[in-house]
Amino acid sequence: MESKMKTVLITGIGRRLGFFLAHQFVELGYQVIGQYRSEREDLAQLEALGVKLFQADFSQRQQLSDFCQQLQQFERMDVVLHNASTFIADQAEHSVAQQIELFDAMYMVHMLAPKLINESLYPALKRAQGCVVMMTDIYAEQPHAQFRSYCASKAGLANMLKSYATFWAPDVRVNGIAPGPMLFLDEHDQQHRQKVLAQTPLAKEGGLEPVWQAISLLVNNDYLTGCSIKVDGGRSLAQW
Ligand SMILES: NC(=O)c1ccc[n+]([C@@H]2O[C@H](COP(=O)([O-])OP(=O)(O)OC[C@H]3O[C@@H](n4cnc5c(N)ncnc54)[C@H](OP(=O)(O)O)[C@@H]3O)[C@@H](O)[C@H]2O)c1
């Protein structure tokens, strides 16, 4: 597939940040390639904008492997955004089997998928002298005790960005964004929201625009690699 258009891959494109980023890149004239897991009505809107969509659940080995095979069709990849994520707390009452299932899913979505996607796209990234942005979390450095598996796997991703930044230099740059309270999930109750905002010096939910500003910086500044930007309203200064 030969194209002179700039191309971006966004994982987890079906909602929230991924969905928002798809629109930003379409507006900039990129060919947007998107991975989604769940079928949603909004995906038709992306298709109408010319976004090419691939369905894959990264916690399923065969689906992840098939997705990576499909990526090898792309001749050129300017930007890869590892955004797909699963945010689930560990539960004390979980059986060993449930703990294995949860940890496997965290490991596969946050570490194995970005690793395999990177390797599959390396020739295309190199051809474009492109860049990769990993969406990590401030919890990667300062874990939340209720989300032990999530935090450990995001820490793995934050570590991986440094090894790829070194390994792929000078052809491909690799950076990350560590968000704090960007956008609460529907399941976050008022008490949780108030607690988090009380620990955040800028005392508000950041929204998607500040993350987009940081991604734009990482994509456009060609002297940045191995770097991670906290977009967290200062929350990482707090203890929790
Ligand atoms: N929201 C925050 O305040 C916050 C804070 C810190 C870090 N972050 C990070 O910032 C990024 C964006 O956050 P967000 O809140 O927009 O994320 P999100 O709403 O939780 O969803 C991310 C996407 O990941 C996809 N996904 C989940 N499990 C998957 C799986 N097994 N296989 C493939 N895809 C899967 C979902 O796909 P489907 O919808 O298609 O199922 C969803 O579109 C994430 O990496 C997140 O960890 C966010």
PDB file of C-alpha atoms and ligand atoms in Angstrom:
ATOM      1  CA  MET A   1       0.000   0.000   0.000  1.00  0.00           C
ATOM      2  CA  GLU A   2       1.913   3.074  -1.295  1.00  0.00           C
ATOM      3  CA  SER A   3       0.855   6.541  -0.161  1.00  0.00           C
ATOM      4  CA  LYS A   4       2.483   9.965   0.175  1.00  0.00           C
ATOM      5  CA  MET A   5      -0.033  10.938   2.862  1.00  0.00           C
ATOM      6  CA  LYS A   6       1.194  10.941   6.449  1.00  0.00           C
ATOM      7  CA  THR A   7      -0.210   7.981   8.336  1.00  0.00           C
ATOM      8  CA  VAL A   8      -0.984   7.491  12.027  1.00  0.00           C
ATOM      9  CA  LEU A   9      -2.035   4.354  13.895  1.00  0.00           C
ATOM     10  CA  ILE A  10      -4.163   4.944  17.002  1.00  0.00           C
ATOM     11  CA  THR A  11      -5.031   1.989  19.235  1.00  0.00           C
ATOM     12  CA  GLY A  12      -8.202   2.158  21.336  1.00  0.00           C
ATOM     13  CA  ILE A  13      -9.761   4.564  18.833  1.00  0.00           C
ATOM     14  CA  GLY A  14     -13.413   3.825  19.669  1.00  0.00           C
ATOM     15  CA  ARG A  15     -13.965   6.254  22.527  1.00  0.00           C
ATOM     16  CA  ARG A  16     -12.672   9.141  24.653  1.00  0.00           C
ATOM     17  CA  LEU A  17      -9.008  10.065  23.944  1.00  0.00           C
ATOM     18  CA  GLY A  18      -8.539   7.714  20.968  1.00  0.00           C
ATOM     19  CA  PHE A  19     -11.724   8.989  19.308  1.00  0.00           C
ATOM     20  CA  PHE A  20     -10.749  12.622  19.932  1.00  0.00           C
ATOM     21  CA  LEU A  21      -7.229  12.071  18.554  1.00  0.00           C
ATOM     22  CA  ALA A  22      -8.636  10.491  15.396  1.00  0.00           C
ATOM     23  CA  HIS A  23     -10.449  13.762  14.640  1.00  0.00           C
ATOM     24  CA  GLN A  24      -7.336  15.846  15.357  1.00  0.00           C
ATOM     25  CA  PHE A  25      -5.191  13.824  12.956  1.00  0.00           C
ATOM     26  CA  VAL A  26      -7.893  13.741  10.241  1.00  0.00           C
ATOM     27  CA  GLU A  27      -8.008  17.542  10.448  1.00  0.00           C
ATOM     28  CA  LEU A  28      -4.233  17.658   9.941  1.00  0.00           C
ATOM     29  CA  GLY A  29      -4.644  15.606   6.750  1.00  0.00           C
ATOM     30  CA  TYR A  30      -3.321  12.282   8.046  1.00  0.00           C
ATOM     31  CA  GLN A  31      -4.536   8.888   6.892  1.00  0.00           C
ATOM     32  CA  VAL A  32      -5.771   7.523  10.211  1.00  0.00           C
ATOM     33  CA  ILE A  33      -5.626   3.792  10.949  1.00  0.00           C
ATOM     34  CA  GLY A  34      -7.538   2.782  14.051  1.00  0.00           C
ATOM     35  CA  GLN A  35      -7.821  -0.317  16.214  1.00  0.00           C
ATOM     36  CA  TYR A  36     -10.962  -0.832  18.294  1.00  0.00           C
ATOM     37  CA  ARG A  37     -12.210  -3.672  20.487  1.00  0.00           C
ATOM     38  CA  SER A  38     -15.934  -3.014  20.988  1.00  0.00           C
ATOM     39  CA  GLU A  39     -18.441  -2.298  18.235  1.00  0.00           C
ATOM     40  CA  ARG A  40     -19.905   1.203  18.719  1.00  0.00           C
ATOM     41  CA  GLU A  41     -22.167   3.445  16.644  1.00  0.00           C
ATOM     42  CA  ASP A  42     -19.529   6.208  16.720  1.00  0.00           C
ATOM     43  CA  LEU A  43     -17.163   4.069  14.662  1.00  0.00           C
ATOM     44  CA  ALA A  44     -19.322   4.770  11.572  1.00  0.00           C
ATOM     45  CA  GLN A  45     -18.527   8.464  12.062  1.00  0.00           C
ATOM     46  CA  LEU A  46     -14.812   7.678  11.900  1.00  0.00           C
ATOM     47  CA  GLU A  47     -15.258   5.536   8.795  1.00  0.00           C
ATOM     48  CA  ALA A  48     -17.143   8.405   7.155  1.00  0.00           C
ATOM     49  CA  LEU A  49     -14.041  10.556   7.760  1.00  0.00           C
ATOM     50  CA  GLY A  50     -11.887   7.983   5.944  1.00  0.00           C
ATOM     51  CA  VAL A  51     -10.456   6.262   9.036  1.00  0.00           C
ATOM     52  CA  LYS A  52      -9.482   2.623   8.322  1.00  0.00           C
ATOM     53  CA  LEU A  53     -10.599   0.430  11.189  1.00  0.00           C
ATOM     54  CA  PHE A  54      -9.380  -2.936  12.445  1.00  0.00           C
ATOM     55  CA  GLN A  55     -11.095  -4.888  15.200  1.00  0.00           C
ATOM     56  CA  ALA A  56      -8.888  -6.694  17.747  1.00  0.00           C
ATOM     57  CA  ASP A  57      -9.041  -7.606  21.409  1.00  0.00           C
ATOM     58  CA  PHE A  58      -5.423  -7.430  22.560  1.00  0.00           C
ATOM     59  CA  SER A  59      -6.092  -9.724  25.512  1.00  0.00           C
ATOM     60  CA  GLN A  60      -6.658 -12.533  22.973  1.00  0.00           C
ATOM     61  CA  ARG A  61      -3.367 -13.836  21.593  1.00  0.00           C
ATOM     62  CA  GLN A  62      -4.719 -14.892  18.204  1.00  0.00           C
ATOM     63  CA  GLN A  63      -6.482 -11.565  17.623  1.00  0.00           C
ATOM     64  CA  LEU A  64      -3.372  -9.620  18.602  1.00  0.00           C
ATOM     65  CA  SER A  65      -1.223 -11.743  16.346  1.00  0.00           C
ATOM     66  CA  ASP A  66      -3.644 -11.378  13.383  1.00  0.00           C
ATOM     67  CA  PHE A  67      -3.762  -7.598  13.897  1.00  0.00           C
ATOM     68  CA  CYS A  68       0.048  -7.360  13.843  1.00  0.00           C
ATOM     69  CA  GLN A  69       0.150  -9.394  10.616  1.00  0.00           C
ATOM     70  CA  GLN A  70      -2.306  -6.938   9.046  1.00  0.00           C
ATOM     71  CA  LEU A  71      -0.127  -3.985  10.043  1.00  0.00           C
ATOM     72  CA  GLN A  72       2.686  -5.288   7.872  1.00  0.00           C
ATOM     73  CA  GLN A  73       0.775  -4.124   4.760  1.00  0.00           C
ATOM     74  CA  PHE A  74       1.616  -0.475   5.565  1.00  0.00           C
ATOM     75  CA  GLU A  75       4.594   0.923   3.684  1.00  0.00           C
ATOM     76  CA  ARG A  76       4.818   4.083   5.736  1.00  0.00           C
ATOM     77  CA  MET A  77       3.863   4.938   9.307  1.00  0.00           C
ATOM     78  CA  ASP A  78       4.608   8.437  10.598  1.00  0.00           C
ATOM     79  CA  VAL A  79       3.082   8.179  14.057  1.00  0.00           C
ATOM     80  CA  VAL A  80       2.006   5.297  16.299  1.00  0.00           C
ATOM     81  CA  LEU A  81      -0.090   6.076  19.380  1.00  0.00           C
ATOM     82  CA  HIS A  82      -0.297   3.251  21.916  1.00  0.00           C
ATOM     83  CA  ASN A  83      -3.497   4.349  23.620  1.00  0.00           C
ATOM     84  CA  ALA A  84      -5.510   1.152  24.240  1.00  0.00           C
ATOM     85  CA  SER A  85      -5.824   0.506  27.930  1.00  0.00           C
ATOM     86  CA  THR A  86      -7.789  -1.426  30.499  1.00  0.00           C
ATOM     87  CA  PHE A  87      -8.223   0.125  33.949  1.00  0.00           C
ATOM     88  CA  ILE A  88      -9.394  -2.490  36.457  1.00  0.00           C
ATOM     89  CA  ALA A  89      -8.597  -2.766  40.170  1.00  0.00           C
ATOM     90  CA  ASP A  90      -7.146  -5.882  41.766  1.00  0.00           C
ATOM     91  CA  GLN A  91      -9.604  -7.476  44.209  1.00  0.00           C
ATOM     92  CA  ALA A  92      -8.513  -9.135  47.463  1.00  0.00           C
ATOM     93  CA  GLU A  93     -11.208 -11.802  47.011  1.00  0.00           C
ATOM     94  CA  HIS A  94      -9.990 -12.824  43.545  1.00  0.00           C
ATOM     95  CA  SER A  95      -9.106 -16.495  43.105  1.00  0.00           C
ATOM     96  CA  VAL A  96      -5.726 -17.412  41.651  1.00  0.00           C
ATOM     97  CA  ALA A  97      -7.419 -18.039  38.290  1.00  0.00           C
ATOM     98  CA  GLN A  98      -9.026 -14.570  38.356  1.00  0.00           C
ATOM     99  CA  GLN A  99      -5.704 -12.962  39.275  1.00  0.00           C
ATOM    100  CA  ILE A 100      -4.035 -14.712  36.344  1.00  0.00           C
ATOM    101  CA  GLU A 101      -6.783 -13.566  33.980  1.00  0.00           C
ATOM    102  CA  LEU A 102      -6.539  -9.950  35.147  1.00  0.00           C
ATOM    103  CA  PHE A 103      -2.748  -9.823  35.088  1.00  0.00           C
ATOM    104  CA  ASP A 104      -2.583 -11.509  31.670  1.00  0.00           C
ATOM    105  CA  ALA A 105      -4.998  -8.927  30.237  1.00  0.00           C
ATOM    106  CA  MET A 106      -2.987  -6.012  31.703  1.00  0.00           C
ATOM    107  CA  TYR A 107       0.279  -7.449  30.423  1.00  0.00           C
ATOM    108  CA  MET A 108      -1.109  -8.127  26.962  1.00  0.00           C
ATOM    109  CA  VAL A 109      -2.841  -4.770  26.454  1.00  0.00           C
ATOM    110  CA  HIS A 110      -0.184  -2.522  27.997  1.00  0.00           C
ATOM    111  CA  MET A 111       3.032  -4.380  27.173  1.00  0.00           C
ATOM    112  CA  LEU A 112       2.796  -7.233  24.699  1.00  0.00           C
ATOM    113  CA  ALA A 113       0.548  -5.377  22.227  1.00  0.00           C
ATOM    114  CA  PRO A 114       2.751  -2.237  22.059  1.00  0.00           C
ATOM    115  CA  LYS A 115       5.846  -4.438  21.704  1.00  0.00           C
ATOM    116  CA  LEU A 116       4.447  -6.546  18.856  1.00  0.00           C
ATOM    117  CA  ILE A 117       2.898  -3.531  17.114  1.00  0.00           C
ATOM    118  CA  ASN A 118       6.227  -1.690  17.301  1.00  0.00           C
ATOM    119  CA  GLU A 119       8.124  -4.620  15.813  1.00  0.00           C
ATOM    120  CA  SER A 120       5.525  -5.107  13.062  1.00  0.00           C
ATOM    121  CA  LEU A 121       5.648  -1.467  12.072  1.00  0.00           C
ATOM    122  CA  TYR A 122       9.372  -0.835  12.381  1.00  0.00           C
ATOM    123  CA  PRO A 123      10.129  -0.951   8.621  1.00  0.00           C
ATOM    124  CA  ALA A 124       7.232   1.458   7.955  1.00  0.00           C
ATOM    125  CA  LEU A 125       8.262   3.746  10.824  1.00  0.00           C
ATOM    126  CA  LYS A 126      11.866   3.762   9.672  1.00  0.00           C
ATOM    127  CA  ARG A 127      10.874   4.598   6.094  1.00  0.00           C
ATOM    128  CA  ALA A 128       8.883   7.605   7.381  1.00  0.00           C
ATOM    129  CA  GLN A 129      11.487   8.574  10.032  1.00  0.00           C
ATOM    130  CA  GLY A 130       8.454   8.426  12.262  1.00  0.00           C
ATOM    131  CA  CYS A 131       7.711   8.463  15.955  1.00  0.00           C
ATOM    132  CA  VAL A 132       5.871   6.478  18.620  1.00  0.00           C
ATOM    133  CA  VAL A 133       3.931   7.871  21.574  1.00  0.00           C
ATOM    134  CA  MET A 134       3.112   5.560  24.476  1.00  0.00           C
ATOM    135  CA  MET A 135       0.206   6.545  26.736  1.00  0.00           C
ATOM    136  CA  THR A 136       1.395   5.551  30.204  1.00  0.00           C
ATOM    137  CA  ASP A 137       0.141   6.990  33.518  1.00  0.00           C
ATOM    138  CA  ILE A 138       1.541   8.872  36.518  1.00  0.00           C
ATOM    139  CA  TYR A 139       0.705   5.632  38.400  1.00  0.00           C
ATOM    140  CA  ALA A 140       3.609   3.964  36.539  1.00  0.00           C
ATOM    141  CA  GLU A 141       6.064   5.819  38.801  1.00  0.00           C
ATOM    142  CA  GLN A 142       3.871   6.225  41.844  1.00  0.00           C
ATOM    143  CA  PRO A 143       1.499   3.263  41.984  1.00  0.00           C
ATOM    144  CA  HIS A 144      -2.047   3.208  43.321  1.00  0.00           C
ATOM    145  CA  ALA A 145      -2.354   0.273  45.734  1.00  0.00           C
ATOM    146  CA  GLN A 146      -5.817  -0.773  44.478  1.00  0.00           C
ATOM    147  CA  PHE A 147      -4.579  -1.037  40.870  1.00  0.00           C
ATOM    148  CA  ARG A 148      -1.423  -3.104  41.340  1.00  0.00           C
ATOM    149  CA  SER A 149      -1.589  -5.052  38.077  1.00  0.00           C
ATOM    150  CA  TYR A 150      -2.555  -1.994  36.043  1.00  0.00           C
ATOM    151  CA  CYS A 151       0.275   0.110  37.543  1.00  0.00           C
ATOM    152  CA  ALA A 152       2.915  -2.611  37.106  1.00  0.00           C
ATOM    153  CA  SER A 153       2.002  -3.113  33.451  1.00  0.00           C
ATOM    154  CA  LYS A 154       2.005   0.640  32.743  1.00  0.00           C
ATOM    155  CA  ALA A 155       5.431   0.795  34.441  1.00  0.00           C
ATOM    156  CA  GLY A 156       6.538  -1.919  32.002  1.00  0.00           C
ATOM    157  CA  LEU A 157       5.334   0.229  29.135  1.00  0.00           C
ATOM    158  CA  ALA A 158       7.146   3.299  30.512  1.00  0.00           C
ATOM    159  CA  ASN A 159      10.324   1.238  30.698  1.00  0.00           C
ATOM    160  CA  MET A 160       9.826  -0.125  27.175  1.00  0.00           C
ATOM    161  CA  LEU A 161       9.634   3.358  25.717  1.00  0.00           C
ATOM    162  CA  LYS A 162      13.192   3.976  26.898  1.00  0.00           C
ATOM    163  CA  SER A 163      14.585   0.800  25.369  1.00  0.00           C
ATOM    164  CA  TYR A 164      12.902   1.459  22.010  1.00  0.00           C
ATOM    165  CA  ALA A 165      14.078   5.076  22.073  1.00  0.00           C
ATOM    166  CA  THR A 166      17.651   3.810  22.333  1.00  0.00           C
ATOM    167  CA  PHE A 167      17.264   0.804  20.051  1.00  0.00           C
ATOM    168  CA  TRP A 168      15.637   2.707  17.180  1.00  0.00           C
ATOM    169  CA  ALA A 169      17.670   5.920  17.303  1.00  0.00           C
ATOM    170  CA  PRO A 170      18.340   7.813  15.149  1.00  0.00           C
ATOM    171  CA  ASP A 171      15.612   6.572  12.779  1.00  0.00           C
ATOM    172  CA  VAL A 172      12.508   6.445  14.953  1.00  0.00           C
ATOM    173  CA  ARG A 173      11.754   8.543  18.045  1.00  0.00           C
ATOM    174  CA  VAL A 174       9.852   7.058  20.987  1.00  0.00           C
ATOM    175  CA  ASN A 175       8.257   9.143  23.738  1.00  0.00           C
ATOM    176  CA  GLY A 176       5.409   8.973  26.222  1.00  0.00           C
ATOM    177  CA  ILE A 177       2.654  10.884  27.947  1.00  0.00           C
ATOM    178  CA  ALA A 178       1.868  10.126  31.590  1.00  0.00           C
ATOM    179  CA  PRO A 179      -1.612  11.530  32.225  1.00  0.00           C
ATOM    180  CA  GLY A 180      -3.049  12.243  35.650  1.00  0.00           C
ATOM    181  CA  PRO A 181      -6.782  12.917  35.997  1.00  0.00           C
ATOM    182  CA  MET A 182      -7.439  13.583  32.301  1.00  0.00           C
ATOM    183  CA  LEU A 183     -11.029  12.318  32.109  1.00  0.00           C
ATOM    184  CA  PHE A 184     -12.886  10.432  34.835  1.00  0.00           C
ATOM    185  CA  LEU A 185     -14.600   7.190  33.884  1.00  0.00           C
ATOM    186  CA  ASP A 186     -18.402   6.917  34.291  1.00  0.00           C
ATOM    187  CA  GLU A 187     -17.870   4.427  37.112  1.00  0.00           C
ATOM    188  CA  HIS A 188     -15.883   6.967  39.194  1.00  0.00           C
ATOM    189  CA  ASP A 189     -18.230   8.207  41.927  1.00  0.00           C
ATOM    190  CA  GLN A 190     -18.351  11.752  43.364  1.00  0.00           C
ATOM    191  CA  GLN A 191     -16.307  10.783  46.408  1.00  0.00           C
ATOM    192  CA  HIS A 192     -13.500   9.394  44.236  1.00  0.00           C
ATOM    193  CA  ARG A 193     -13.546  12.472  41.974  1.00  0.00           C
ATOM    194  CA  GLN A 194     -13.390  14.878  44.913  1.00  0.00           C
ATOM    195  CA  LYS A 195     -10.528  12.956  46.501  1.00  0.00           C
ATOM    196  CA  VAL A 196      -8.485  12.952  43.282  1.00  0.00           C
ATOM    197  CA  LEU A 197      -9.114  16.648  42.619  1.00  0.00           C
ATOM    198  CA  ALA A 198      -8.163  17.495  46.210  1.00  0.00           C
ATOM    199  CA  GLN A 199      -4.779  15.818  45.498  1.00  0.00           C
ATOM    200  CA  THR A 200      -4.345  17.770  42.246  1.00  0.00           C
ATOM    201  CA  PRO A 201      -2.735  21.206  42.618  1.00  0.00           C
ATOM    202  CA  LEU A 202      -4.536  22.551  39.541  1.00  0.00           C
ATOM    203  CA  ALA A 203      -7.750  21.155  41.099  1.00  0.00           C
ATOM    204  CA  LYS A 204      -9.594  20.180  37.915  1.00  0.00           C
ATOM    205  CA  GLU A 205     -10.014  17.356  35.452  1.00  0.00           C
ATOM    206  CA  GLY A 206      -7.575  18.153  32.642  1.00  0.00           C
ATOM    207  CA  GLY A 207      -9.697  17.101  29.656  1.00  0.00           C
ATOM    208  CA  LEU A 208      -8.399  15.921  26.288  1.00  0.00           C
ATOM    209  CA  GLU A 209      -6.978  19.153  24.849  1.00  0.00           C
ATOM    210  CA  PRO A 210      -3.887  19.334  27.149  1.00  0.00           C
ATOM    211  CA  VAL A 211      -2.999  15.750  26.191  1.00  0.00           C
ATOM    212  CA  TRP A 212      -3.347  16.626  22.515  1.00  0.00           C
ATOM    213  CA  GLN A 213      -1.032  19.635  23.034  1.00  0.00           C
ATOM    214  CA  ALA A 214       1.603  17.351  24.570  1.00  0.00           C
ATOM    215  CA  ILE A 215       1.233  14.753  21.802  1.00  0.00           C
ATOM    216  CA  SER A 216       1.646  17.490  19.181  1.00  0.00           C
ATOM    217  CA  LEU A 217       4.856  18.585  20.866  1.00  0.00           C
ATOM    218  CA  LEU A 218       6.248  15.035  20.893  1.00  0.00           C
ATOM    219  CA  VAL A 219       5.304  14.472  17.258  1.00  0.00           C
ATOM    220  CA  ASN A 220       6.673  17.781  15.995  1.00  0.00           C
ATOM    221  CA  ASN A 221       9.861  18.247  18.010  1.00  0.00           C
ATOM    222  CA  ASP A 222      12.486  16.123  16.264  1.00  0.00           C
ATOM    223  CA  TYR A 223      15.024  16.397  19.091  1.00  0.00           C
ATOM    224  CA  LEU A 224      12.881  14.544  21.631  1.00  0.00           C
ATOM    225  CA  THR A 225      13.249  10.839  22.255  1.00  0.00           C
ATOM    226  CA  GLY A 226      13.033   8.694  25.402  1.00  0.00           C
ATOM    227  CA  CYS A 227      11.082  11.444  27.087  1.00  0.00           C
ATOM    228  CA  SER A 228       7.857  11.257  29.072  1.00  0.00           C
ATOM    229  CA  ILE A 229       5.633  14.248  29.766  1.00  0.00           C
ATOM    230  CA  LYS A 230       3.355  14.284  32.787  1.00  0.00           C
ATOM    231  CA  VAL A 231       0.051  15.913  31.902  1.00  0.00           C
ATOM    232  CA  ASP A 232      -1.422  15.696  35.364  1.00  0.00           C
ATOM    233  CA  GLY A 233      -2.266  19.124  36.813  1.00  0.00           C
ATOM    234  CA  GLY A 234       0.582  18.511  39.274  1.00  0.00           C
ATOM    235  CA  ARG A 235      -1.060  15.432  40.851  1.00  0.00           C
ATOM    236  CA  SER A 236       2.213  13.498  40.876  1.00  0.00           C
ATOM    237  CA  LEU A 237       3.469  15.973  43.514  1.00  0.00           C
ATOM    238  CA  ALA A 238       0.908  14.512  45.935  1.00  0.00           C
ATOM    239  CA  GLN A 239       1.000  11.324  48.009  1.00  0.00           C
ATOM    240  CA  TRP A 240      -1.899   8.865  47.872  1.00  0.00           C
TER     241      TRP A 240
HETATM  242  N1  LIG B   1      -8.626   8.888  31.633  1.00  0.00           N
HETATM  243  C1  LIG B   1      -7.662   9.287  32.419  1.00  0.00           C
HETATM  244  O1  LIG B   1      -7.840  10.189  33.250  1.00  0.00           O
HETATM  245  C2  LIG B   1      -6.298   8.652  32.307  1.00  0.00           C
HETATM  246  C3  LIG B   1      -5.396   8.770  33.359  1.00  0.00           C
HETATM  247  C4  LIG B   1      -4.151   8.193  33.240  1.00  0.00           C
HETATM  248  C5  LIG B   1      -3.790   7.522  32.073  1.00  0.00           C
HETATM  249  N2  LIG B   1      -4.684   7.437  31.054  1.00  0.00           N
HETATM  250  C6  LIG B   1      -4.279   6.721  29.835  1.00  0.00           C
HETATM  251  O2  LIG B   1      -4.604   7.524  28.709  1.00  0.00           O
HETATM  252  C7  LIG B   1      -5.076   6.696  27.632  1.00  0.00           C
HETATM  253  C8  LIG B   1      -6.469   7.140  27.193  1.00  0.00           C
HETATM  254  O3  LIG B   1      -7.339   7.137  28.299  1.00  0.00           O
HETATM  255  P1  LIG B   1      -8.904   6.919  28.128  1.00  0.00           P
HETATM  256  O4  LIG B   1      -9.492   7.229  29.449  1.00  0.00           O
HETATM  257  O5  LIG B   1      -9.391   7.605  26.903  1.00  0.00           O
HETATM  258  O6  LIG B   1      -8.952   5.327  27.892  1.00  0.00           O
HETATM  259  P2  LIG B   1     -10.232   4.369  27.990  1.00  0.00           P
HETATM  260  O7  LIG B   1     -11.487   5.129  27.800  1.00  0.00           O
HETATM  261  O8  LIG B   1     -10.126   3.558  29.222  1.00  0.00           O
HETATM  262  O9  LIG B   1     -10.103   3.396  26.752  1.00  0.00           O
HETATM  263  C9  LIG B   1      -9.043   3.149  25.944  1.00  0.00           C
HETATM  264  C10 LIG B   1      -9.404   2.230  24.814  1.00  0.00           C
HETATM  265  O10 LIG B   1      -8.730   0.995  25.073  1.00  0.00           O
HETATM  266  C11 LIG B   1      -9.445  -0.010  24.417  1.00  0.00           C
HETATM  267  N3  LIG B   1      -9.238  -1.327  25.030  1.00  0.00           N
HETATM  268  C12 LIG B   1      -9.508  -1.716  26.301  1.00  0.00           C
HETATM  269  N4  LIG B   1      -9.215  -3.013  26.461  1.00  0.00           N
HETATM  270  C13 LIG B   1      -8.755  -3.463  25.269  1.00  0.00           C
HETATM  271  C14 LIG B   1      -8.315  -4.715  24.808  1.00  0.00           C
HETATM  272  N5  LIG B   1      -8.329  -5.801  25.570  1.00  0.00           N
HETATM  273  N6  LIG B   1      -7.908  -4.810  23.525  1.00  0.00           N
HETATM  274  C15 LIG B   1      -7.903  -3.744  22.716  1.00  0.00           C
HETATM  275  N7  LIG B   1      -8.326  -2.519  23.082  1.00  0.00           N
HETATM  276  C16 LIG B   1      -8.752  -2.391  24.358  1.00  0.00           C
HETATM  277  C17 LIG B   1     -10.910   0.379  24.544  1.00  0.00           C
HETATM  278  O11 LIG B   1     -11.515  -0.162  23.404  1.00  0.00           O
HETATM  279  P3  LIG B   1     -13.068  -0.364  23.166  1.00  0.00           P
HETATM  280  O12 LIG B   1     -13.705   0.880  23.683  1.00  0.00           O
HETATM  281  O13 LIG B   1     -13.142  -0.495  21.683  1.00  0.00           O
HETATM  282  O14 LIG B   1     -13.484  -1.599  23.879  1.00  0.00           O
HETATM  283  C18 LIG B   1     -10.880   1.900  24.595  1.00  0.00           C
HETATM  284  O15 LIG B   1     -11.287   2.468  23.381  1.00  0.00           O
HETATM  285  C19 LIG B   1      -5.029   5.262  28.150  1.00  0.00           C
HETATM  286  O16 LIG B   1      -3.826   4.645  27.754  1.00  0.00           O
HETATM  287  C20 LIG B   1      -5.055   5.427  29.656  1.00  0.00           C
HETATM  288  O17 LIG B   1      -4.424   4.361  30.361  1.00  0.00           O
HETATM  289  C21 LIG B   1      -5.931   7.970  31.145  1.00  0.00           C
END
